[in-house]
GROMACS .gro file of C-alpha atoms in nm:
model
  301
    1ILE     CA    1   0.019   0.024   0.013
    2ALA     CA    2   0.252   0.193   0.086
    3LEU     CA    3   0.436   0.161  -0.231
    4PRO     CA    4   0.231   0.315  -0.529
    5GLY     CA    5   0.113   0.637  -0.282
    6ALA     CA    6   0.524   0.717  -0.224
    7LEU     CA    7   0.555   0.663  -0.667
    8LEU     CA    8   0.287   0.874  -0.666
    9THR     CA    9   0.397   1.124  -0.451
   10ALA     CA   10   0.763   1.115  -0.626
   11THR     CA   11   0.496   1.166  -0.901
   12LEU     CA   12   0.379   1.451  -0.878
   13GLY     CA   13   0.616   1.629  -0.638
   14GLY     CA   14   0.889   1.534  -0.938
   15TYR     CA   15   0.624   1.675  -1.185
   16TRP     CA   16   0.536   2.070  -0.965
   17LEU     CA   17   0.943   2.050  -0.932
   18ALA     CA   18   0.949   2.018  -1.334
   19SER     CA   19   0.709   2.225  -1.373
   20ARG     CA   20   0.851   2.524  -1.127
   21ALA     CA   21   1.226   2.477  -1.278
   22LEU     CA   22   1.142   2.521  -1.639
   23SER     CA   23   0.823   2.791  -1.601
   24PRO     CA   24   1.139   3.084  -1.660
   25ILE     CA   25   1.234   2.885  -1.954
   26ASP     CA   26   0.906   2.927  -2.047
   27ARG     CA   27   0.855   3.274  -2.072
   28VAL     CA   28   1.151   3.348  -2.197
   29THR     CA   29   1.015   3.094  -2.518
   30ARG     CA   30   0.674   3.312  -2.485
   31ALA     CA   31   0.842   3.611  -2.527
   32ALA     CA   32   1.077   3.578  -2.740
   33GLN     CA   33   0.778   3.436  -3.003
   34ASP     CA   34   0.645   3.748  -2.995
   35ILE     CA   35   0.941   3.929  -3.086
   36SER     CA   36   0.935   3.957  -3.540
   37ALA     CA   37   1.190   4.081  -3.769
   38ARG     CA   38   0.903   4.349  -3.783
   39ASP     CA   39   0.922   4.473  -3.466
   40LEU     CA   40   1.298   4.402  -3.299
   41SER     CA   41   1.244   4.727  -3.074
   42ARG     CA   42   1.086   4.484  -2.784
   43ARG     CA   43   1.267   4.366  -2.503
   44LEU     CA   44   1.181   4.038  -2.308
   45GLY     CA   45   1.159   4.235  -2.052
   46LEU     CA   46   1.155   3.919  -1.794
   47ASP     CA   47   1.262   3.951  -1.450
   48LEU     CA   48   1.422   3.699  -1.351
   49PRO     CA   49   1.647   3.622  -1.069
   50ASP     CA   50   2.062   3.639  -1.168
   51ASP     CA   51   2.103   3.260  -1.277
   52GLU     CA   52   2.117   3.082  -1.596
   53VAL     CA   53   1.777   3.157  -1.687
   54GLY     CA   54   1.830   3.504  -1.586
   55ARG     CA   55   2.072   3.541  -1.733
   56LEU     CA   56   2.036   3.377  -2.077
   57ALA     CA   57   1.788   3.620  -2.133
   58ARG     CA   58   1.950   3.933  -2.054
   59THR     CA   59   2.214   3.760  -2.327
   60LEU     CA   60   1.918   3.766  -2.529
   61ASP     CA   61   1.798   4.101  -2.479
   62GLY     CA   62   2.109   4.249  -2.561
   63MET     CA   63   2.148   4.008  -2.881
   64ILE     CA   64   1.835   4.156  -3.016
   65ALA     CA   65   1.932   4.541  -2.950
   66ARG     CA   66   2.211   4.495  -3.124
   67LEU     CA   67   2.056   4.317  -3.429
   68ASP     CA   68   1.768   4.616  -3.425
   69ALA     CA   69   2.063   4.828  -3.472
   70ALA     CA   70   2.225   4.655  -3.743
   71PHE     CA   71   1.861   4.629  -3.936
   72THR     CA   72   1.815   5.002  -3.871
   73ARG     CA   73   2.194   5.178  -3.986
   74GLN     CA   74   2.097   4.883  -4.302
   75ARG     CA   75   1.696   5.046  -4.307
   76GLN     CA   76   1.890   5.288  -4.305
   77PHE     CA   77   2.199   5.325  -4.571
   78THR     CA   78   1.940   5.209  -4.834
   79ALA     CA   79   1.726   5.444  -4.827
   80ASP     CA   80   1.994   5.751  -4.861
   81ALA     CA   81   2.159   5.503  -5.160
   82SER     CA   82   1.825   5.477  -5.280
   83HIS     CA   83   1.840   5.865  -5.241
   84GLU     CA   84   2.207   5.992  -5.341
   85LEU     CA   85   2.084   5.761  -5.674
   86ARG     CA   86   1.752   5.878  -5.778
   87THR     CA   87   1.852   6.171  -5.850
   88PRO     CA   88   2.149   6.126  -6.117
   89ILE     CA   89   1.920   5.856  -6.251
   90ALA     CA   90   1.635   6.110  -6.282
   91ALA     CA   91   1.864   6.364  -6.474
   92THR     CA   92   1.993   6.081  -6.710
   93ALA     CA   93   1.630   6.007  -6.744
   94ALA     CA   94   1.580   6.382  -6.831
   95TYR     CA   95   1.833   6.421  -7.117
   96ALA     CA   96   1.820   6.115  -7.280
   97GLU     CA   97   1.445   6.217  -7.317
   98LEU     CA   98   1.557   6.574  -7.486
   99PHE     CA   99   1.748   6.314  -7.667
  100GLU     CA  100   1.418   6.203  -7.823
  101HIS     CA  101   1.228   6.475  -7.850
  102GLY     CA  102   1.446   6.615  -8.150
  103ALA     CA  103   1.701   6.667  -7.968
  104ARG     CA  104   1.986   6.460  -8.187
  105ASP     CA  105   1.908   6.741  -8.476
  106ARG     CA  106   1.983   7.021  -8.316
  107PRO     CA  107   2.405   7.025  -8.223
  108GLU     CA  108   2.430   7.277  -7.929
  109ASP     CA  109   2.090   7.039  -7.745
  110LEU     CA  110   2.293   6.692  -7.857
  111ASP     CA  111   2.637   6.803  -7.689
  112ARG     CA  112   2.422   6.904  -7.375
  113ALA     CA  113   2.202   6.574  -7.397
  114MET     CA  114   2.526   6.353  -7.466
  115SER     CA  115   2.786   6.459  -7.233
  116GLY     CA  116   2.505   6.493  -6.923
  117ILE     CA  117   2.418   6.177  -6.945
  118ARG     CA  118   2.791   6.070  -6.989
  119ARG     CA  119   2.826   6.274  -6.660
  120GLU     CA  120   2.516   6.178  -6.488
  121THR     CA  121   2.643   5.830  -6.563
  122SER     CA  122   3.001   5.893  -6.402
  123ARG     CA  123   2.894   5.994  -6.108
  124MET     CA  124   2.620   5.697  -6.059
  125ALA     CA  125   2.882   5.488  -6.166
  126GLY     CA  126   3.151   5.631  -5.866
  127LEU     CA  127   2.868   5.623  -5.600
  128VAL     CA  128   2.822   5.264  -5.676
  129ASP     CA  129   3.196   5.143  -5.642
  130ASP     CA  130   3.158   5.332  -5.344
  131LEU     CA  131   2.900   5.159  -5.132
  132LEU     CA  132   3.046   4.846  -5.280
  133LEU     CA  133   3.355   4.968  -5.078
  134LEU     CA  134   3.170   5.029  -4.798
  135ALA     CA  135   2.976   4.707  -4.842
  136ARG     CA  136   3.308   4.476  -4.848
  137LEU     CA  137   3.437   4.617  -4.558
  138ASP     CA  138   3.120   4.529  -4.353
  139GLU     CA  139   3.191   4.247  -4.434
  140HIS     CA  140   3.506   4.234  -4.308
  141ARG     CA  141   3.640   4.060  -4.639
  142PRO     CA  142   4.075   4.033  -4.537
  143LEU     CA  143   4.263   4.340  -4.689
  144ALA     CA  144   4.645   4.308  -4.821
  145GLU     CA  145   4.834   4.242  -4.534
  146GLU     CA  146   5.191   4.393  -4.655
  147PRO     CA  147   5.502   4.678  -4.533
  148VAL     CA  148   5.322   5.060  -4.689
  149ASP     CA  149   5.613   5.296  -4.745
  150LEU     CA  150   5.349   5.542  -4.639
  151THR     CA  151   5.593   5.860  -4.701
  152GLU     CA  152   5.589   5.717  -5.010
  153LEU     CA  153   5.230   5.700  -4.981
  154VAL     CA  154   5.149   6.010  -4.931
  155PHE     CA  155   5.355   6.223  -5.102
  156ALA     CA  156   5.237   6.059  -5.444
  157ALA     CA  157   4.906   6.152  -5.289
  158ILE     CA  158   4.989   6.552  -5.248
  159ASP     CA  159   5.163   6.579  -5.590
  160ALA     CA  160   4.834   6.474  -5.753
  161ALA     CA  161   4.603   6.705  -5.581
  162ARG     CA  162   4.861   7.003  -5.638
  163THR     CA  163   4.805   6.861  -6.016
  164VAL     CA  164   4.438   6.911  -5.931
  165ASP     CA  165   4.428   7.239  -5.728
  166PRO     CA  166   4.779   7.445  -5.865
  167ALA     CA  167   4.589   7.711  -5.683
  168ARG     CA  168   4.604   7.531  -5.300
  169ALA     CA  169   4.894   7.584  -5.061
  170ILE     CA  170   5.018   7.266  -4.956
  171ARG     CA  171   5.203   7.259  -4.645
  172VAL     CA  172   5.415   6.948  -4.540
  173ARG     CA  173   5.545   6.825  -4.245
  174ILE     CA  174   5.726   6.470  -4.265
  175GLY     CA  175   6.088   6.419  -4.066
  176GLU     CA  176   6.122   6.024  -4.134
  177VAL     CA  177   5.972   5.752  -4.347
  178VAL     CA  178   5.758   5.638  -4.146
  179THR     CA  179   5.574   5.266  -4.265
  180VAL     CA  180   5.227   5.052  -4.131
  181ARG     CA  181   5.120   4.716  -4.249
  182GLY     CA  182   4.880   4.709  -4.515
  183ASP     CA  183   4.684   4.741  -4.858
  184ALA     CA  184   4.864   5.025  -5.041
  185GLY     CA  185   4.598   5.057  -5.246
  186ARG     CA  186   4.313   5.225  -4.987
  187LEU     CA  187   4.567   5.412  -4.767
  188ARG     CA  188   4.618   5.571  -5.071
  189GLN     CA  189   4.232   5.609  -5.124
  190VAL     CA  190   4.235   5.734  -4.775
  191VAL     CA  191   4.515   6.011  -4.842
  192ASP     CA  192   4.412   6.121  -5.124
  193ASN     CA  193   3.962   6.083  -4.952
  194LEU     CA  194   4.092   6.356  -4.715
  195LEU     CA  195   4.289   6.575  -4.938
  196ALA     CA  196   3.962   6.598  -5.125
  197ASN     CA  197   3.727   6.678  -4.847
  198VAL     CA  198   3.918   7.005  -4.800
  199ARG     CA  199   3.908   7.071  -5.167
  200ALA     CA  200   3.510   6.993  -5.165
  201HIS     CA  201   3.489   7.174  -4.835
  202THR     CA  202   3.675   7.471  -4.820
  203PRO     CA  203   3.682   7.799  -4.991
  204ASP     CA  204   3.922   7.817  -5.338
  205GLY     CA  205   4.222   7.873  -5.250
  206THR     CA  206   4.215   7.726  -4.842
  207ALA     CA  207   4.564   7.654  -4.731
  208LEU     CA  208   4.624   7.295  -4.584
  209GLU     CA  209   4.837   7.077  -4.416
  210VAL     CA  210   4.967   6.750  -4.410
  211GLU     CA  211   5.172   6.629  -4.090
  212LEU     CA  212   5.313   6.256  -4.057
  213SER     CA  213   5.506   6.144  -3.795
  214THR     CA  214   5.500   5.877  -3.515
  215ASP     CA  215   5.350   5.824  -3.172
  216GLY     CA  216   5.509   5.511  -2.988
  217SER     CA  217   5.421   5.274  -3.212
  218ASP     CA  218   5.121   5.424  -3.436
  219ALA     CA  219   5.172   5.611  -3.786
  220VAL     CA  220   4.951   5.957  -3.728
  221LEU     CA  221   4.853   6.130  -4.068
  222THR     CA  222   4.688   6.491  -3.988
  223VAL     CA  223   4.531   6.712  -4.244
  224THR     CA  224   4.490   7.067  -4.124
  225ASP     CA  225   4.295   7.313  -4.336
  226ALA     CA  226   4.286   7.655  -4.280
  227GLY     CA  227   3.875   7.669  -4.329
  228PRO     CA  228   3.563   7.732  -4.158
  229GLY     CA  229   3.595   7.423  -3.957
  230VAL     CA  230   3.228   7.244  -3.862
  231SER     CA  231   3.028   7.300  -3.566
  232PRO     CA  232   3.065   7.115  -3.237
  233PRO     CA  233   2.764   6.874  -3.338
  234GLU     CA  234   2.858   6.847  -3.668
  235LEU     CA  235   3.201   6.663  -3.549
  236ASP     CA  236   2.979   6.381  -3.337
  237HIS     CA  237   2.860   6.271  -3.751
  238LEU     CA  238   3.158   6.393  -3.989
  239PHE     CA  239   3.221   6.002  -4.073
  240ASP     CA  240   2.833   5.870  -4.067
  241ARG     CA  241   2.730   5.751  -4.404
  242PHE     CA  242   2.577   5.971  -4.622
  243TYR     CA  243   2.631   6.319  -4.395
  244ARG     CA  244   2.701   6.678  -4.549
  245VAL     CA  245   2.711   6.881  -4.324
  246ASP     CA  246   2.606   7.293  -4.343
  247ASP     CA  247   2.630   7.440  -4.615
  248ALA     CA  248   2.851   7.761  -4.479
  249ARG     CA  249   3.137   7.538  -4.511
  250ALA     CA  250   3.027   7.275  -4.857
  251ARG     CA  251   3.008   7.477  -5.147
  252SER     CA  252   2.821   7.452  -5.462
  253THR     CA  253   2.957   7.114  -5.527
  254GLY     CA  254   2.883   6.883  -5.309
  255GLY     CA  255   3.002   6.535  -5.292
  256SER     CA  256   2.772   6.197  -5.212
  257GLY     CA  257   2.857   6.248  -4.855
  258LEU     CA  258   3.072   5.899  -4.813
  259GLY     CA  259   3.472   5.992  -4.864
  260LEU     CA  260   3.505   6.034  -4.481
  261ALA     CA  261   3.241   5.694  -4.415
  262ILE     CA  262   3.531   5.551  -4.703
  263VAL     CA  263   3.816   5.671  -4.458
  264ASP     CA  264   3.679   5.578  -4.143
  265ALA     CA  265   3.611   5.197  -4.275
  266ILE     CA  266   3.943   5.199  -4.397
  267VAL     CA  267   4.126   5.301  -4.118
  268HIS     CA  268   3.945   5.091  -3.864
  269ALA     CA  269   4.013   4.768  -4.156
  270HIS     CA  270   4.372   4.850  -4.071
  271HIS     CA  271   4.283   4.796  -3.686
  272GLY     CA  272   4.367   5.260  -3.702
  273SER     CA  273   4.113   5.568  -3.563
  274ILE     CA  274   4.058   5.810  -3.689
  275THR     CA  275   3.917   6.145  -3.517
  276ALA     CA  276   3.841   6.539  -3.648
  277HIS     CA  277   3.842   6.855  -3.408
  278ASN     CA  278   3.860   7.238  -3.524
  279VAL     CA  279   4.181   7.444  -3.496
  280GLU     CA  280   4.266   7.740  -3.338
  281PRO     CA  281   4.164   8.057  -3.500
  282HIS     CA  282   3.969   7.815  -3.730
  283GLY     CA  283   3.997   7.585  -3.942
  284LEU     CA  284   3.943   7.130  -3.870
  285ALA     CA  285   4.248   6.888  -3.831
  286LEU     CA  286   4.141   6.476  -3.916
  287ILE     CA  287   4.399   6.256  -3.770
  288VAL     CA  288   4.461   5.870  -3.898
  289ARG     CA  289   4.654   5.656  -3.653
  290LEU     CA  290   4.742   5.371  -3.781
  291PRO     CA  291   4.989   5.043  -3.610
  292SER     CA  292   5.360   5.199  -3.768
  293ASP     CA  293   5.569   4.878  -3.857
  294PRO     CA  294   5.897   4.957  -3.873
  295PRO     CA  295   6.126   4.828  -4.114
  296ASP     CA  296   6.394   4.521  -3.987
  297THR     CA  297   6.727   4.629  -3.902
  298GLU     CA  298   6.985   4.365  -3.908
  299GLU     CA  299   7.310   4.426  -3.658
  300VAL     CA  300   7.585   4.460  -3.924
  301PRO     CA  301   7.930   4.215  -3.776
   0.00000   0.00000   0.00000
């Protein structure tokens, strides 16, 4: 008589204990099922003790928050890219329509239509190339890892900048040979974009200074212009994609807002950092720090 009673009591007790132990997991499961891909702003928000299940719930909340931020950035990036492409596509369509409406028979209109189509398609091609580069960098695809003479690279970029804009005074301060490890082509793009940023967002003839040095184990590249600078709130968004500063700094022909974003992505892909700050009495300084790669020195016997 006692044995069946003990078995029944043990069974009921075990069922109750198992239900109580698994109840928090069931709550986590139901809460997670209520969160859909369309609404990642929700969280589990469960008040659980600091045990394995509680830590699991908080970890899931953190993961959902990161996914929400990633999806938000992706949606914003897609919307901005669509907005940027809409203008050259509309302009190309307008030039094509002008051609169809008789421009082919009027030399002056034909030249205008063809040059406009070439200009806008070139603009679209450049924008698409920038977007593809950012996408590859976002995927953390490996870059080349080879010694790069940053001094020679900077001098080559400055020579090209002087050719493009001979009226702009460029002061160079490089006192030593600086080498890093990385992708020479991408690092050249960093320097080119920094110099192009000065050309695009400062008045014609604004002087700039390029300094290359080492600081401990870092190579430091500083590009400083004597332009109007940017306001403190804009400094926080200077490296955001598709971000443009106010009209006081930008000239009539603004870019796509991807130049400094590409610089930031390439620098971080090389395990470096980039910062910006205003300088007195006016101007902006962009500072790139990269892990240096000092050349091997062999002792001569």
